[in-house]
Amino acid sequence: MESGERRRRIAISEASDKLWSGVMTRSAFLRVCAGAGIGLAGLGLSRPRRATAVPPTIQDIRATAGPSSAIEPSSDQHKFLRDAGRTFSGQTVRVVTEDTPPSLATREIMKHEFMPLTGINVVWELLPLDRVLAKVSADTARRAGTNDVFYLDQAWVGRFVNDTVPVQKLLARKDLAYPRYDFDDILPSLVGHIASYKGQVVGIPYDIPIHILLYRKDIFDRLRLSPPKTVPEYRATVQAIQREMQPQVYGNTGMWKSGHYSLLIDAAMWVWAHGGSFFGLDNRPAINDDRAEAGMEFMRALAKYTPPEAITWDWTGAAKSFVEGRAGMYINAGEWFSMCDDPAQSKVVGLVEAAPCPAERALRPASQCSFDETPGFSRQGGSYLGLSMYSKRPDPAWILMQWATSSDVTTRASLLGGGASPVRRSTSMTRGSKPRRASEPARLATLASRSTPSTTAWGPSHMRRRGRVSSTALRSSWAR
């Protein structure tokens, strides 16, 4: 690692400490991150994915267990953790992840299953994303090996590509192979766009919120509407809802808070859906071309059918407006689906269904973009787990990573965490309980049928330039 990169990582860590101690303002912290090549797209500082729900109980955990769960004494997974895991009994593995619903659920399952069977002690920290970034930055800059398993945002993959053990090297360890792990079951689009850089797989896709269409089935039934399958149908459906349901219900809602990453997410969705992109060939901005402009104009046209307060809302505000019954349809990350059926927050319990996003009007291929931008409507966010190159306990850490990303645990964490992370094809095949109404099939259909790409995998130098150029271009285009 060159000295300048080491200094930038340490600067991020120190700035995060100052932010959380009240010494530095949020804007000053973001300036430090931007200068170091970590922009808003790679940080999502305000991303409200914190796991505020009560942790699942042992009864909840047992209710989701199946024949391949390690908690079942007759399973091969149980025998593997008991036998191979016991080789490392007494060792401590340290994990740092964002505080999200699937991480909370996985950690709770681990306490009742992985740790008792293996005797391995696991210290699993759940932190806000910027604190995760700070810890990973400091750990890798100093090559300290303090944490064994990193949670890495998709937009950081280029920066930390040399700091995690390549997955193929780990999978070659047949002596530590988790029974029926089946890496190929993980959706290829996620492996390629979330956990790879220049063809090298550097981690395991783990926590993947992805856009789906949420709609009020009661309203659709009343108006004899079907979920829109194209972009023009989306606008026509929004118009039909508003025409019949106004003023109680708007056709659409949004997360258009000025200066917030949520506005960029919504804008990117419509720009990509119209065949536009942020960058074209040769690293040149493309946000002002005809296709990108058409996407922005489409989004602006939706304002007529969106609550006016949307310009003050991020994703939380948009989700809240929907569960309060103020909109008939909108597109957001599928993890918000569980909020719709929470009686403590929702006025539309049992009335919301999900569907894949509409098909793009046009799609610019990645070969015509720069900085690994890969346009697509169903814009996924998310992260991957990586085994630290500097870990002093790589073997037990790899056993833990396999268990945590296995089909069984991924499915159970999705069920217990609100359906937030179906990263495998097999996640839709739940044991003894159906997928959470329509949410899981819709999200998996979106993932499997499309590449579900996003702007990911910028390296440090790309991120610094991209952060300056795209934010300026977006503001210019939106102002027109």
Short mmCIF file of C-alpha atoms in Angstrom, two decimals:
data_model
loop_
_atom_site.label_atom_id
_atom_site.label_comp_id
_atom_site.label_asym_id
_atom_site.label_seq_id
_atom_site.Cartn_x
_atom_site.Cartn_y
_atom_site.Cartn_z
CA MET A 1 0.00 0.00 0.00
CA GLU A 2 1.47 3.35 -0.99
CA SER A 3 1.93 5.93 1.75
CA GLY A 4 -0.66 8.37 0.41
CA GLU A 5 -3.38 5.72 0.49
CA ARG A 6 -2.36 4.75 4.02
CA ARG A 7 -2.65 8.38 5.14
CA ARG A 8 -6.08 8.72 3.54
CA ARG A 9 -7.39 5.65 5.35
CA ILE A 10 -6.08 6.84 8.70
CA ALA A 11 -7.58 10.29 8.01
CA ILE A 12 -11.01 8.68 7.47
CA SER A 13 -10.72 6.76 10.74
CA GLU A 14 -9.67 9.83 12.73
CA ALA A 15 -12.38 11.97 11.15
CA SER A 16 -15.04 9.40 12.09
CA ASP A 17 -13.81 9.47 15.69
CA LYS A 18 -14.13 13.25 15.71
CA LEU A 19 -17.60 13.12 14.14
CA TRP A 20 -18.93 10.74 16.77
CA SER A 21 -17.31 12.64 19.63
CA GLY A 22 -18.97 15.85 18.45
CA VAL A 23 -15.73 17.58 17.50
CA MET A 24 -16.36 17.50 13.73
CA THR A 25 -19.50 18.38 11.78
CA ARG A 26 -21.13 15.97 9.35
CA SER A 27 -20.29 18.20 6.37
CA ALA A 28 -16.63 18.40 7.42
CA PHE A 29 -16.52 14.63 7.78
CA LEU A 30 -17.97 14.16 4.30
CA ARG A 31 -15.35 16.53 2.89
CA VAL A 32 -12.63 14.36 4.41
CA CYS A 33 -14.22 11.25 2.88
CA ALA A 34 -14.61 12.90 -0.53
CA GLY A 35 -10.98 13.98 -0.46
CA ALA A 36 -9.98 10.42 0.33
CA GLY A 37 -12.07 8.99 -2.50
CA ILE A 38 -15.06 7.83 -0.45
CA GLY A 39 -18.04 9.80 -1.69
CA LEU A 40 -21.69 9.67 -0.68
CA ALA A 41 -22.35 6.79 -3.05
CA GLY A 42 -19.77 4.76 -1.22
CA LEU A 43 -20.72 5.82 2.26
CA GLY A 44 -24.45 6.41 2.61
CA LEU A 45 -23.80 8.06 5.98
CA SER A 46 -27.47 8.66 6.61
CA ARG A 47 -28.65 5.31 5.35
CA PRO A 48 -31.25 4.41 7.98
CA ARG A 49 -30.88 0.65 7.94
CA ARG A 50 -30.25 0.38 11.64
CA ALA A 51 -31.66 -2.78 13.19
CA THR A 52 -34.16 -1.23 15.58
CA ALA A 53 -36.29 -4.35 15.91
CA VAL A 54 -36.15 -6.60 18.95
CA PRO A 55 -33.61 -9.41 18.40
CA PRO A 56 -35.21 -12.77 17.53
CA THR A 57 -35.80 -15.10 20.46
CA ILE A 58 -34.55 -18.66 20.69
CA GLN A 59 -38.12 -19.73 19.89
CA ASP A 60 -38.04 -17.61 16.70
CA ILE A 61 -34.68 -19.07 15.75
CA ARG A 62 -35.83 -22.66 16.28
CA ALA A 63 -39.03 -22.00 14.33
CA THR A 64 -37.03 -21.16 11.20
CA ALA A 65 -34.64 -24.13 11.48
CA GLY A 66 -34.73 -26.95 8.96
CA PRO A 67 -32.94 -30.22 8.17
CA SER A 68 -29.77 -28.40 7.04
CA SER A 69 -29.60 -26.11 10.06
CA ALA A 70 -26.59 -26.64 12.27
CA ILE A 71 -28.85 -26.48 15.29
CA GLU A 72 -30.34 -29.84 14.18
CA PRO A 73 -28.20 -32.64 15.75
CA SER A 74 -28.66 -35.00 12.80
CA SER A 75 -27.49 -32.53 10.15
CA ASP A 76 -24.10 -32.68 8.42
CA GLN A 77 -23.70 -29.01 9.27
CA HIS A 78 -24.07 -29.78 12.98
CA LYS A 79 -21.46 -32.52 12.78
CA PHE A 80 -19.04 -30.30 10.81
CA LEU A 81 -19.19 -27.43 13.28
CA ARG A 82 -18.90 -29.79 16.19
CA ASP A 83 -15.90 -31.65 14.78
CA ALA A 84 -13.96 -29.23 12.57
CA GLY A 85 -14.98 -26.19 14.57
CA ARG A 86 -13.80 -27.70 17.84
CA THR A 87 -10.26 -27.67 16.45
CA PHE A 88 -10.35 -23.92 17.03
CA SER A 89 -12.24 -23.96 20.33
CA GLY A 90 -11.24 -21.11 22.59
CA GLN A 91 -10.08 -18.82 19.78
CA THR A 92 -11.77 -15.45 19.26
CA VAL A 93 -12.93 -14.22 15.86
CA ARG A 94 -13.81 -10.56 15.46
CA VAL A 95 -16.41 -9.34 12.98
CA VAL A 96 -17.44 -5.77 12.19
CA THR A 97 -20.64 -5.13 10.18
CA GLU A 98 -23.22 -2.45 9.70
CA ASP A 99 -26.10 -2.53 12.18
CA THR A 100 -28.77 -3.94 9.87
CA PRO A 101 -31.68 -6.38 10.32
CA PRO A 102 -29.93 -9.39 8.71
CA SER A 103 -26.74 -8.77 10.69
CA LEU A 104 -28.69 -8.62 13.93
CA ALA A 105 -30.56 -11.83 13.06
CA THR A 106 -27.39 -13.65 11.98
CA ARG A 107 -25.59 -12.64 15.15
CA GLU A 108 -28.44 -13.91 17.30
CA ILE A 109 -28.58 -17.24 15.46
CA MET A 110 -24.82 -17.48 15.91
CA LYS A 111 -25.07 -17.13 19.69
CA HIS A 112 -27.40 -20.14 19.92
CA GLU A 113 -25.86 -22.26 17.18
CA PHE A 114 -22.36 -21.51 15.92
CA MET A 115 -20.66 -20.58 19.18
CA PRO A 116 -21.98 -23.47 21.33
CA LEU A 117 -21.12 -26.06 18.67
CA THR A 118 -17.63 -24.84 17.83
CA GLY A 119 -16.47 -23.35 21.10
CA ILE A 120 -15.21 -20.41 19.04
CA ASN A 121 -15.84 -17.07 20.68
CA VAL A 122 -17.13 -14.44 18.26
CA VAL A 123 -17.11 -10.71 18.95
CA TRP A 124 -19.52 -9.28 16.39
CA GLU A 125 -19.83 -5.48 16.42
CA LEU A 126 -22.90 -3.85 14.87
CA LEU A 127 -22.08 -0.25 13.95
CA PRO A 128 -23.26 2.60 11.72
CA LEU A 129 -21.74 2.31 8.27
CA ASP A 130 -19.28 5.17 8.67
CA ARG A 131 -17.92 3.56 11.84
CA VAL A 132 -17.47 0.31 9.90
CA LEU A 133 -15.54 2.27 7.28
CA ALA A 134 -13.40 3.85 9.99
CA LYS A 135 -12.52 0.51 11.56
CA VAL A 136 -11.76 -1.17 8.24
CA SER A 137 -9.69 1.82 7.10
CA ALA A 138 -7.58 1.90 10.28
CA ASP A 139 -7.20 -1.89 10.39
CA THR A 140 -6.04 -2.19 6.78
CA ALA A 141 -3.85 0.92 6.86
CA ARG A 142 -1.89 -0.53 9.79
CA ARG A 143 -2.32 -4.16 8.68
CA ALA A 144 -3.26 -4.79 12.29
CA GLY A 145 -5.49 -7.85 11.89
CA THR A 146 -7.70 -6.56 14.71
CA ASN A 147 -10.83 -7.67 12.87
CA ASP A 148 -10.96 -10.95 10.99
CA VAL A 149 -14.11 -10.45 8.92
CA PHE A 150 -14.94 -7.14 7.26
CA TYR A 151 -18.31 -5.88 6.09
CA LEU A 152 -17.55 -3.88 2.94
CA ASP A 153 -19.93 -1.68 0.98
CA GLN A 154 -20.14 -2.47 -2.73
CA ALA A 155 -18.67 0.93 -3.64
CA TRP A 156 -15.53 0.26 -1.60
CA VAL A 157 -14.55 -2.92 -3.43
CA GLY A 158 -11.91 -1.22 -5.59
CA ARG A 159 -10.31 0.41 -2.60
CA PHE A 160 -10.01 -2.72 -0.44
CA VAL A 161 -9.46 -5.29 -3.21
CA ASN A 162 -5.98 -6.15 -1.91
CA ASP A 163 -7.04 -6.32 1.73
CA THR A 164 -9.22 -9.44 1.63
CA VAL A 165 -8.38 -13.04 0.73
CA PRO A 166 -9.62 -14.04 -2.76
CA VAL A 167 -12.66 -16.26 -2.45
CA GLN A 168 -11.39 -18.92 -4.85
CA LYS A 169 -8.40 -19.43 -2.58
CA LEU A 170 -10.74 -19.92 0.37
CA LEU A 171 -13.04 -22.30 -1.51
CA ALA A 172 -10.00 -24.44 -2.34
CA ARG A 173 -9.66 -25.28 1.36
CA LYS A 174 -11.53 -28.58 1.16
CA ASP A 175 -10.57 -29.44 4.73
CA LEU A 176 -12.62 -26.47 5.91
CA ALA A 177 -15.48 -26.78 3.40
CA TYR A 178 -18.89 -26.24 5.01
CA PRO A 179 -21.31 -29.05 4.01
CA ARG A 180 -23.35 -28.22 0.90
CA TYR A 181 -22.15 -24.61 0.92
CA ASP A 182 -22.65 -24.36 -2.87
CA PHE A 183 -21.09 -21.02 -3.77
CA ASP A 184 -22.73 -21.22 -7.22
CA ASP A 185 -26.14 -20.91 -5.54
CA ILE A 186 -25.30 -17.26 -4.82
CA LEU A 187 -26.85 -15.13 -7.56
CA PRO A 188 -24.13 -14.50 -10.18
CA SER A 189 -25.18 -10.88 -10.68
CA LEU A 190 -24.42 -10.18 -7.03
CA VAL A 191 -21.07 -11.93 -7.14
CA GLY A 192 -20.13 -9.92 -10.23
CA HIS A 193 -21.44 -6.51 -9.21
CA ILE A 194 -21.14 -6.56 -5.42
CA ALA A 195 -18.12 -8.66 -4.51
CA SER A 196 -15.77 -8.59 -7.50
CA TYR A 197 -13.23 -6.18 -8.90
CA LYS A 198 -11.72 -6.61 -12.37
CA GLY A 199 -12.74 -10.26 -12.44
CA GLN A 200 -11.45 -11.18 -9.00
CA VAL A 201 -14.01 -12.30 -6.41
CA VAL A 202 -12.95 -10.74 -3.14
CA GLY A 203 -15.86 -11.53 -0.83
CA ILE A 204 -19.26 -13.16 -0.31
CA PRO A 205 -22.42 -11.11 -1.10
CA TYR A 206 -24.14 -10.68 2.21
CA ASP A 207 -26.57 -7.81 2.84
CA ILE A 208 -28.35 -6.78 -0.36
CA PRO A 209 -31.22 -4.31 -0.41
CA ILE A 210 -32.58 -4.07 -3.96
CA HIS A 211 -35.33 -2.06 -5.55
CA ILE A 212 -38.74 -3.59 -5.99
CA LEU A 213 -42.13 -2.10 -6.75
CA LEU A 214 -44.48 -1.88 -3.76
CA TYR A 215 -48.15 -1.33 -4.47
CA ARG A 216 -51.50 -1.18 -2.68
CA LYS A 217 -53.33 -4.31 -3.80
CA ASP A 218 -56.66 -3.01 -2.45
CA ILE A 219 -56.39 0.10 -4.62
CA PHE A 220 -55.23 -1.88 -7.65
CA ASP A 221 -58.14 -4.31 -7.26
CA ARG A 222 -60.63 -1.47 -6.83
CA LEU A 223 -59.38 0.32 -9.95
CA ARG A 224 -58.74 -2.91 -11.89
CA LEU A 225 -55.05 -2.10 -12.33
CA SER A 226 -52.08 -4.42 -12.80
CA PRO A 227 -48.52 -3.74 -11.63
CA PRO A 228 -46.80 -1.77 -14.40
CA LYS A 229 -44.30 -3.70 -16.50
CA THR A 230 -42.88 -0.77 -18.48
CA VAL A 231 -41.85 2.80 -17.70
CA PRO A 232 -44.79 4.34 -19.64
CA GLU A 233 -47.15 1.99 -17.79
CA TYR A 234 -45.69 3.21 -14.50
CA ARG A 235 -46.65 6.81 -15.26
CA ALA A 236 -50.09 5.79 -16.58
CA THR A 237 -50.75 3.77 -13.41
CA VAL A 238 -49.65 6.65 -11.18
CA GLN A 239 -51.99 8.98 -13.07
CA ALA A 240 -54.91 6.56 -12.78
CA ILE A 241 -54.46 6.18 -9.03
CA GLN A 242 -54.28 9.91 -8.45
CA ARG A 243 -57.25 10.62 -10.68
CA GLU A 244 -59.49 8.29 -8.67
CA MET A 245 -58.01 8.54 -5.16
CA GLN A 246 -57.04 12.20 -4.83
CA PRO A 247 -56.72 13.97 -2.39
CA GLN A 248 -56.38 11.13 0.14
CA VAL A 249 -53.89 9.10 -1.89
CA TYR A 250 -51.18 10.19 -4.32
CA GLY A 251 -50.16 7.97 -7.19
CA ASN A 252 -46.49 7.90 -6.21
CA THR A 253 -44.14 8.90 -3.41
CA GLY A 254 -40.44 9.70 -3.43
CA MET A 255 -37.22 10.37 -1.54
CA TRP A 256 -36.12 13.65 -3.08
CA LYS A 257 -34.41 15.40 -0.19
CA SER A 258 -32.05 18.02 -1.54
CA GLY A 259 -28.40 17.24 -0.95
CA HIS A 260 -29.16 13.70 0.25
CA TYR A 261 -27.99 10.46 -1.34
CA SER A 262 -31.63 9.35 -1.57
CA LEU A 263 -32.24 11.97 -4.29
CA LEU A 264 -29.29 10.60 -6.25
CA ILE A 265 -30.67 7.07 -5.95
CA ASP A 266 -34.08 8.00 -7.36
CA ALA A 267 -32.51 10.12 -10.10
CA ALA A 268 -30.10 7.31 -11.06
CA MET A 269 -32.99 4.87 -11.30
CA TRP A 270 -34.87 6.97 -13.85
CA VAL A 271 -31.74 8.05 -15.74
CA TRP A 272 -30.69 4.43 -16.19
CA ALA A 273 -34.24 3.37 -17.09
CA HIS A 274 -34.19 5.80 -20.03
CA GLY A 275 -30.88 4.57 -21.40
CA GLY A 276 -28.77 7.26 -19.75
CA SER A 277 -25.75 7.11 -17.48
CA PHE A 278 -23.58 9.33 -15.33
CA PHE A 279 -20.50 8.71 -17.44
CA GLY A 280 -19.92 7.80 -21.07
CA LEU A 281 -16.79 6.65 -22.81
CA ASP A 282 -13.34 7.94 -21.89
CA ASN A 283 -14.40 9.04 -18.38
CA ARG A 284 -16.52 11.85 -19.78
CA PRO A 285 -19.73 12.93 -17.95
CA ALA A 286 -22.94 11.88 -19.75
CA ILE A 287 -25.52 13.12 -17.25
CA ASN A 288 -26.48 15.98 -19.58
CA ASP A 289 -27.10 13.94 -22.74
CA ASP A 290 -30.57 13.43 -24.23
CA ARG A 291 -31.22 10.06 -22.57
CA ALA A 292 -30.19 11.18 -19.10
CA GLU A 293 -32.21 14.35 -19.56
CA ALA A 294 -35.26 12.29 -20.52
CA GLY A 295 -34.90 10.31 -17.30
CA MET A 296 -34.68 13.45 -15.21
CA GLU A 297 -37.68 14.96 -16.98
CA PHE A 298 -39.68 11.79 -16.30
CA MET A 299 -38.82 12.03 -12.62
CA ARG A 300 -39.79 15.70 -12.55
CA ALA A 301 -43.12 14.84 -14.22
CA LEU A 302 -43.83 12.43 -11.37
CA ALA A 303 -43.77 15.40 -8.97
CA LYS A 304 -47.38 16.15 -9.94
CA TYR A 305 -48.39 12.77 -8.54
CA THR A 306 -46.11 12.81 -5.48
CA PRO A 307 -46.66 14.43 -2.07
CA PRO A 308 -45.00 17.87 -2.12
CA GLU A 309 -43.16 17.02 1.11
CA ALA A 310 -41.12 14.45 -0.84
CA ILE A 311 -38.47 17.13 -1.41
CA THR A 312 -37.77 16.90 2.34
CA TRP A 313 -37.81 13.08 2.56
CA ASP A 314 -35.06 10.53 2.38
CA TRP A 315 -35.90 6.79 2.10
CA THR A 316 -37.33 6.74 5.63
CA GLY A 317 -39.71 9.60 4.86
CA ALA A 318 -40.81 7.99 1.61
CA ALA A 319 -41.42 4.65 3.31
CA LYS A 320 -43.31 6.33 6.13
CA SER A 321 -45.57 8.18 3.70
CA PHE A 322 -46.37 4.90 1.96
CA VAL A 323 -47.21 2.94 5.12
CA GLU A 324 -49.36 5.84 6.28
CA GLY A 325 -51.47 5.29 3.17
CA ARG A 326 -50.51 8.43 1.25
CA ALA A 327 -49.44 6.70 -1.98
CA GLY A 328 -50.69 3.86 -4.12
CA MET A 329 -47.35 2.71 -5.47
CA TYR A 330 -43.64 3.42 -5.36
CA ILE A 331 -40.20 1.88 -5.84
CA ASN A 332 -37.80 1.40 -2.95
CA ALA A 333 -35.50 -1.19 -1.41
CA GLY A 334 -37.37 -4.39 -0.61
CA GLU A 335 -36.27 -4.32 3.02
CA TRP A 336 -38.99 -1.72 3.67
CA PHE A 337 -41.67 -4.30 2.88
CA SER A 338 -41.78 -5.57 6.45
CA MET A 339 -42.59 -2.05 7.67
CA CYS A 340 -45.87 -2.24 5.72
CA ASP A 341 -47.12 -5.05 7.95
CA ASP A 342 -45.97 -3.60 11.26
CA PRO A 343 -49.12 -2.48 13.11
CA ALA A 344 -47.07 -0.10 15.22
CA GLN A 345 -46.08 1.90 12.13
CA SER A 346 -48.44 1.01 9.31
CA LYS A 347 -52.00 1.85 8.35
CA VAL A 348 -51.86 -0.55 5.40
CA VAL A 349 -51.19 -3.85 7.14
CA GLY A 350 -51.97 -6.74 4.79
CA LEU A 351 -52.75 -4.42 1.86
CA VAL A 352 -49.33 -4.15 0.24
CA GLU A 353 -47.85 -6.49 -2.35
CA ALA A 354 -44.61 -6.41 -4.31
CA ALA A 355 -43.57 -6.87 -7.93
CA PRO A 356 -40.37 -6.57 -9.98
CA CYS A 357 -39.51 -3.11 -11.24
CA PRO A 358 -40.73 -2.19 -14.73
CA ALA A 359 -38.47 -2.93 -17.68
CA GLU A 360 -36.16 -0.15 -18.83
CA ARG A 361 -37.15 1.89 -21.89
CA ALA A 362 -33.56 1.55 -23.04
CA LEU A 363 -30.35 0.40 -21.41
CA ARG A 364 -26.87 1.74 -22.04
CA PRO A 365 -24.34 -1.11 -21.93
CA ALA A 366 -21.49 -0.94 -19.46
CA SER A 367 -19.06 -0.94 -22.39
CA GLN A 368 -20.27 2.58 -23.23
CA CYS A 369 -19.77 3.87 -19.67
CA SER A 370 -16.75 4.53 -17.47
CA PHE A 371 -15.65 3.76 -13.91
CA ASP A 372 -17.41 0.37 -14.01
CA GLU A 373 -20.84 2.02 -14.15
CA THR A 374 -23.34 -0.64 -15.19
CA PRO A 375 -26.81 0.87 -15.64
CA GLY A 376 -29.95 -0.98 -14.62
CA PHE A 377 -33.38 -0.16 -13.19
CA SER A 378 -33.36 -2.44 -10.17
CA ARG A 379 -30.53 -0.63 -8.48
CA GLN A 380 -29.06 -2.75 -5.71
CA GLY A 381 -27.15 -1.44 -2.79
CA GLY A 382 -25.48 -3.75 -0.38
CA SER A 383 -22.30 -5.24 0.87
CA TYR A 384 -20.12 -8.32 1.06
CA LEU A 385 -18.16 -10.10 3.75
CA GLY A 386 -14.42 -10.33 3.24
CA LEU A 387 -11.80 -12.28 5.16
CA SER A 388 -9.06 -9.87 6.20
CA MET A 389 -5.71 -10.49 4.53
CA TYR A 390 -4.17 -9.62 7.89
CA SER A 391 -6.29 -11.93 10.06
CA LYS A 392 -4.39 -13.88 12.69
CA ARG A 393 -7.24 -16.42 12.84
CA PRO A 394 -8.15 -17.02 9.16
CA ASP A 395 -9.31 -20.65 9.51
CA PRO A 396 -12.01 -20.18 12.17
CA ALA A 397 -12.96 -16.89 10.52
CA TRP A 398 -13.53 -18.70 7.20
CA ILE A 399 -15.66 -21.34 8.91
CA LEU A 400 -17.77 -18.55 10.42
CA MET A 401 -18.10 -16.77 7.06
CA GLN A 402 -19.31 -19.94 5.36
CA TRP A 403 -21.85 -20.64 8.09
CA ALA A 404 -23.12 -17.02 8.05
CA THR A 405 -23.50 -16.97 4.25
CA SER A 406 -24.83 -20.51 3.85
CA SER A 407 -28.23 -21.07 2.28
CA ASP A 408 -29.72 -22.04 5.62
CA VAL A 409 -28.54 -19.02 7.61
CA THR A 410 -29.13 -16.58 4.75
CA THR A 411 -32.73 -17.74 4.50
CA ARG A 412 -33.34 -17.63 8.23
CA ALA A 413 -31.74 -14.20 8.58
CA SER A 414 -33.97 -12.94 5.76
CA LEU A 415 -37.08 -14.29 7.49
CA LEU A 416 -36.10 -13.07 10.94
CA GLY A 417 -34.74 -9.76 9.66
CA GLY A 418 -37.69 -8.76 7.52
CA GLY A 419 -36.67 -10.25 4.19
CA ALA A 420 -33.64 -8.02 3.72
CA SER A 421 -31.02 -10.24 2.11
CA PRO A 422 -32.05 -13.03 -0.26
CA VAL A 423 -28.66 -13.43 -1.96
CA ARG A 424 -29.16 -17.05 -3.04
CA ARG A 425 -31.55 -18.74 -5.43
CA SER A 426 -32.43 -21.20 -2.70
CA THR A 427 -33.55 -18.39 -0.38
CA SER A 428 -36.97 -18.50 -2.03
CA MET A 429 -37.36 -22.15 -1.01
CA THR A 430 -38.06 -21.71 2.68
CA ARG A 431 -38.68 -24.68 4.92
CA GLY A 432 -42.03 -25.10 6.55
CA SER A 433 -43.01 -21.47 6.12
CA LYS A 434 -43.83 -19.55 2.98
CA PRO A 435 -41.72 -16.62 1.81
CA ARG A 436 -42.95 -13.39 3.34
CA ARG A 437 -46.03 -12.97 1.14
CA ALA A 438 -45.01 -11.56 -2.24
CA SER A 439 -41.84 -9.77 -1.22
CA GLU A 440 -39.28 -12.54 -1.58
CA PRO A 441 -40.46 -13.98 -4.93
CA ALA A 442 -40.62 -10.47 -6.41
CA ARG A 443 -37.14 -9.58 -5.25
CA LEU A 444 -35.67 -12.87 -6.39
CA ALA A 445 -37.42 -12.61 -9.76
CA THR A 446 -35.84 -9.19 -10.18
CA LEU A 447 -32.41 -10.49 -9.22
CA ALA A 448 -32.51 -13.65 -11.31
CA SER A 449 -34.09 -12.25 -14.47
CA ARG A 450 -31.90 -9.17 -14.76
CA SER A 451 -28.33 -8.33 -14.05
CA THR A 452 -29.49 -5.89 -11.33
CA PRO A 453 -26.38 -3.79 -11.87
CA SER A 454 -25.37 -0.59 -10.20
CA THR A 455 -22.52 1.85 -10.18
CA THR A 456 -20.00 -0.13 -8.19
CA ALA A 457 -16.37 -1.02 -7.79
CA TRP A 458 -14.68 2.33 -8.28
CA GLY A 459 -11.05 2.41 -7.29
CA PRO A 460 -9.73 5.24 -5.07
CA SER A 461 -8.71 7.59 -7.91
CA HIS A 462 -11.98 6.93 -9.78
CA MET A 463 -14.01 7.68 -6.66
CA ARG A 464 -12.36 11.06 -6.11
CA ARG A 465 -13.08 12.22 -9.64
CA ARG A 466 -16.50 10.62 -9.84
CA GLY A 467 -17.64 12.30 -6.61
CA ARG A 468 -16.74 15.76 -7.90
CA VAL A 469 -18.07 15.41 -11.44
CA SER A 470 -21.33 13.51 -11.01
CA SER A 471 -22.70 15.54 -8.10
CA THR A 472 -22.07 18.80 -9.98
CA ALA A 473 -23.61 17.46 -13.19
CA LEU A 474 -26.65 16.12 -11.36
CA ARG A 475 -27.33 19.45 -9.69
CA SER A 476 -26.98 21.21 -13.05
CA SER A 477 -29.37 18.84 -14.82
CA TRP A 478 -31.95 18.95 -12.01
CA ALA A 479 -31.86 22.76 -11.92
CA ARG A 480 -32.91 22.92 -15.57
#
